[in-house]
GROMACS .gro file of C-alpha atoms in nm:
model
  149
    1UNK     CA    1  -1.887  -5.937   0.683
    2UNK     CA    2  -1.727  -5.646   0.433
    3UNK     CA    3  -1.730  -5.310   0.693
    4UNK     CA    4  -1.587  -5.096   0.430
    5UNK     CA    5  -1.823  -4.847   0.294
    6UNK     CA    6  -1.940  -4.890   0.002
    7UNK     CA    7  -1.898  -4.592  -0.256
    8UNK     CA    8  -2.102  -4.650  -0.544
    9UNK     CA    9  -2.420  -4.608  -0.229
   10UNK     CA   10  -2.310  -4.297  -0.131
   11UNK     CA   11  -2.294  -4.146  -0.452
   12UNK     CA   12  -1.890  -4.080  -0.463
   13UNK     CA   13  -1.788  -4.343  -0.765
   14UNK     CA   14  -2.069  -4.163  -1.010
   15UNK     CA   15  -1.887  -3.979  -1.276
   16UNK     CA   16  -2.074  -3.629  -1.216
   17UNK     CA   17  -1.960  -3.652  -0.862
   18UNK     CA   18  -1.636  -3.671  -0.915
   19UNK     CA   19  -1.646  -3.375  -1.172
   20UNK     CA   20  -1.776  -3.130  -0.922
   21UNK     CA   21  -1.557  -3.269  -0.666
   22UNK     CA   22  -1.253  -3.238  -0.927
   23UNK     CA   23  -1.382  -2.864  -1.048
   24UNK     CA   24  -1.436  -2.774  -0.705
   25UNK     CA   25  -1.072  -2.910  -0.579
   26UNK     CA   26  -0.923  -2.644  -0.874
   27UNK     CA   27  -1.144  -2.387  -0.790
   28UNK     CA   28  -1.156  -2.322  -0.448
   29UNK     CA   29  -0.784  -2.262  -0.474
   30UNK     CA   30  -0.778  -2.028  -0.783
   31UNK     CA   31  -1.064  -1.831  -0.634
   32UNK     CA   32  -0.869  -1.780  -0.269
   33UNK     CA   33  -0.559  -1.688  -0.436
   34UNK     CA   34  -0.734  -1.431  -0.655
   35UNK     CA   35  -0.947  -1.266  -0.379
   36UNK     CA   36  -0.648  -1.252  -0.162
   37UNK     CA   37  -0.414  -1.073  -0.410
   38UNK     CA   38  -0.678  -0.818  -0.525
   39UNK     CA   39  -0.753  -0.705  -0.131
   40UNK     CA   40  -0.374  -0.720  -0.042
   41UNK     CA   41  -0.273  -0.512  -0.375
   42UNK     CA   42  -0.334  -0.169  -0.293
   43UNK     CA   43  -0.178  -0.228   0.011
   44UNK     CA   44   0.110  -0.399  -0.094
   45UNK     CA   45   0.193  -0.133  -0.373
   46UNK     CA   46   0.315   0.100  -0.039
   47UNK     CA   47   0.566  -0.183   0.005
   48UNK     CA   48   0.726  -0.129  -0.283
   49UNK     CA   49   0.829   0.273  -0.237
   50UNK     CA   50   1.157   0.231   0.013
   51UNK     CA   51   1.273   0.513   0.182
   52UNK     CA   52   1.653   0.615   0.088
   53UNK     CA   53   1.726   0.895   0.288
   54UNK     CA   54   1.608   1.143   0.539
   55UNK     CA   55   1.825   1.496   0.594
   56UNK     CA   56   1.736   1.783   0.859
   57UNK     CA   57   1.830   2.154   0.752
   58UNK     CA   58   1.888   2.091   0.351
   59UNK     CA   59   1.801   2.408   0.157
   60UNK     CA   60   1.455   2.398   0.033
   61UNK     CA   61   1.288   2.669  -0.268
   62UNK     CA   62   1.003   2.678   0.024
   63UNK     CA   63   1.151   2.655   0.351
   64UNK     CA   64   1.499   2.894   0.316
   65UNK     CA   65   1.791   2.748   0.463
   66UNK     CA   66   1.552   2.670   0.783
   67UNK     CA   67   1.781   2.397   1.008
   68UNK     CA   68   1.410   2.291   1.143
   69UNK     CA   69   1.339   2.136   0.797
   70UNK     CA   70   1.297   1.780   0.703
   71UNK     CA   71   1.339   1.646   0.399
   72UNK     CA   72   1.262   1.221   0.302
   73UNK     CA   73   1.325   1.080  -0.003
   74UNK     CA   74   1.121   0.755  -0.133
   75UNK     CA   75   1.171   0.577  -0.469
   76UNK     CA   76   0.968   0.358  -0.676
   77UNK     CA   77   1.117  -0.008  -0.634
   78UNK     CA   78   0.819  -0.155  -0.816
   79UNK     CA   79   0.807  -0.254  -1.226
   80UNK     CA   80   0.503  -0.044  -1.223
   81UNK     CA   81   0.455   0.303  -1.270
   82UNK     CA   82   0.270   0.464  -0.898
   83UNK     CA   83   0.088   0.739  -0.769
   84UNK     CA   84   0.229   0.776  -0.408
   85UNK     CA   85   0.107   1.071  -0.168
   86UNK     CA   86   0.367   1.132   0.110
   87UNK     CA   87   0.258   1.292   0.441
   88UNK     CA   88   0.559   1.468   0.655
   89UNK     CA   89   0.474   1.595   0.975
   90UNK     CA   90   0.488   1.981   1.055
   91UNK     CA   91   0.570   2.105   1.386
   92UNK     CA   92   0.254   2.234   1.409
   93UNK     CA   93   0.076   1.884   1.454
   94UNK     CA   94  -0.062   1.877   1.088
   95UNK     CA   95   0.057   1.662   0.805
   96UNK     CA   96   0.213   1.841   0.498
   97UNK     CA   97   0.082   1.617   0.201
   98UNK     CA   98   0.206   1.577  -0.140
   99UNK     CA   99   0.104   1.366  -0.413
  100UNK     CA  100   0.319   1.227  -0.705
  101UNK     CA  101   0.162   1.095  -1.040
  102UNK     CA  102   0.292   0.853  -1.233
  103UNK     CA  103   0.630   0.757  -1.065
  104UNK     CA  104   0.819   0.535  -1.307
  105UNK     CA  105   1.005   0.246  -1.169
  106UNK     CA  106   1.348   0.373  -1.014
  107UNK     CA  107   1.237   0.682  -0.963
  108UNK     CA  108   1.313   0.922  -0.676
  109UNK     CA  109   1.067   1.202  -0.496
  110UNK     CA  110   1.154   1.425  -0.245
  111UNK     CA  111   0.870   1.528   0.012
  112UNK     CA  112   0.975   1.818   0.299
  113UNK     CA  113   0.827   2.011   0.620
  114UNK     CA  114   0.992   2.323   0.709
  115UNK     CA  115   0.928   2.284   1.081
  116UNK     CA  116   0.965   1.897   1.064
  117UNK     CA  117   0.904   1.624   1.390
  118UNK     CA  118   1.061   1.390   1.154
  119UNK     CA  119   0.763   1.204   1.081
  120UNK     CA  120   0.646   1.032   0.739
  121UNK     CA  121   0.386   0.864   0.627
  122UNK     CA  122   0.316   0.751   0.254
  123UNK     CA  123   0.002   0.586   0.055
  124UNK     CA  124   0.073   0.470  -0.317
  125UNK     CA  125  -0.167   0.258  -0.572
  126UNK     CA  126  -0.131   0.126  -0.946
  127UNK     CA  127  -0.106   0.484  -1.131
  128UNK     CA  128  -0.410   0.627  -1.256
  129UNK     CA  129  -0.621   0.410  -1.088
  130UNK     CA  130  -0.897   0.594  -0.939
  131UNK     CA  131  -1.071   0.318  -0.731
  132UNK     CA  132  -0.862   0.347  -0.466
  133UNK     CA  133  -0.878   0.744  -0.310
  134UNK     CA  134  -0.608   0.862  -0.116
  135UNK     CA  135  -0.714   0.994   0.198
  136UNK     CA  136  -0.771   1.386   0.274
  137UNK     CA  137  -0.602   1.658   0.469
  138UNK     CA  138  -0.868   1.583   0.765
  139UNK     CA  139  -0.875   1.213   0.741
  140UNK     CA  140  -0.468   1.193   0.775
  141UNK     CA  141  -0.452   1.447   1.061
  142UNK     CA  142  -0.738   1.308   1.217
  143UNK     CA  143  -0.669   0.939   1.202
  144UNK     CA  144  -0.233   0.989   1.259
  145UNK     CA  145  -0.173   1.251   1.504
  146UNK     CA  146   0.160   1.358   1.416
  147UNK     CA  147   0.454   1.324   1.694
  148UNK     CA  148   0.664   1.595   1.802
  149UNK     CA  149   1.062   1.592   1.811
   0.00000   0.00000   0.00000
């Protein structure tokens, strides 16, 4: 007596079974890839701005010639042009924020707090892209207390 199951029964060996079973196989796949790359993007794109140096006490137009102030320096490693806001922390426990438009690719920005901790902190998305709002004065001071020296 034959145990084996018998396909054509179950309805596996018909020709619109294995289509769906074929489109499905293809699918599945493309669609996981895609959904995973469009909610990891934005946060990759922070990834991609390395931090090349950090200096205490360098002259700044704002600060004076303050020895308390900290400066950071981040470029844009992507192939992208970015918008990246940088956060440095003050002294006083709030987060000086600046945002920087359309960073081409290689470029260098310099962020600063007179009375630094020595803290940073930096968001950056596709440039231009609105969809994705970089948080406000209260939500970074309220959600990343700042640290002192």
């Amino acid at each position: 007596m034959n145990t084996k199951p018998c396909l054509r029964h179950a309805g596996l060996n018909s020709k619109p079974m294995k289509k769906v079973i074929l489109t499905l196989a293809l699918a599945i796949p493309i669609f996981l890839f895609s959904a995973f790359s469009l909610l990891q993007e934005d946060n990759d794109l922070k990834n991609f701005v390395i931090k090349v140096k950090s200096k205490w006490g360098e002259k700044c137009s704002q600060c004076g010639t303050s020895t308390d102030t900290f400066t950071v320096y981040y470029r844009n490693s992507a192939t992208k042009k970015l918008d990246i806001m940088v956060g440095v922390c003050e002294e006083s426990n709030w987060w000086r924020l600046s945002t920087f438009y359309g960073v081409a690719p290689g470029d260098t920005l310099k962020s600063y707090a007179c009375k630094g901790t020595g803290g940073s902190l930096l968001w950056a998305r596709e440039a231009g892209d609105k969809s994705y709002n970089f948080p406000s004065q209260k939500e970074v001071n309220d959600q990343y207390p700042c640290k002192k020296k």
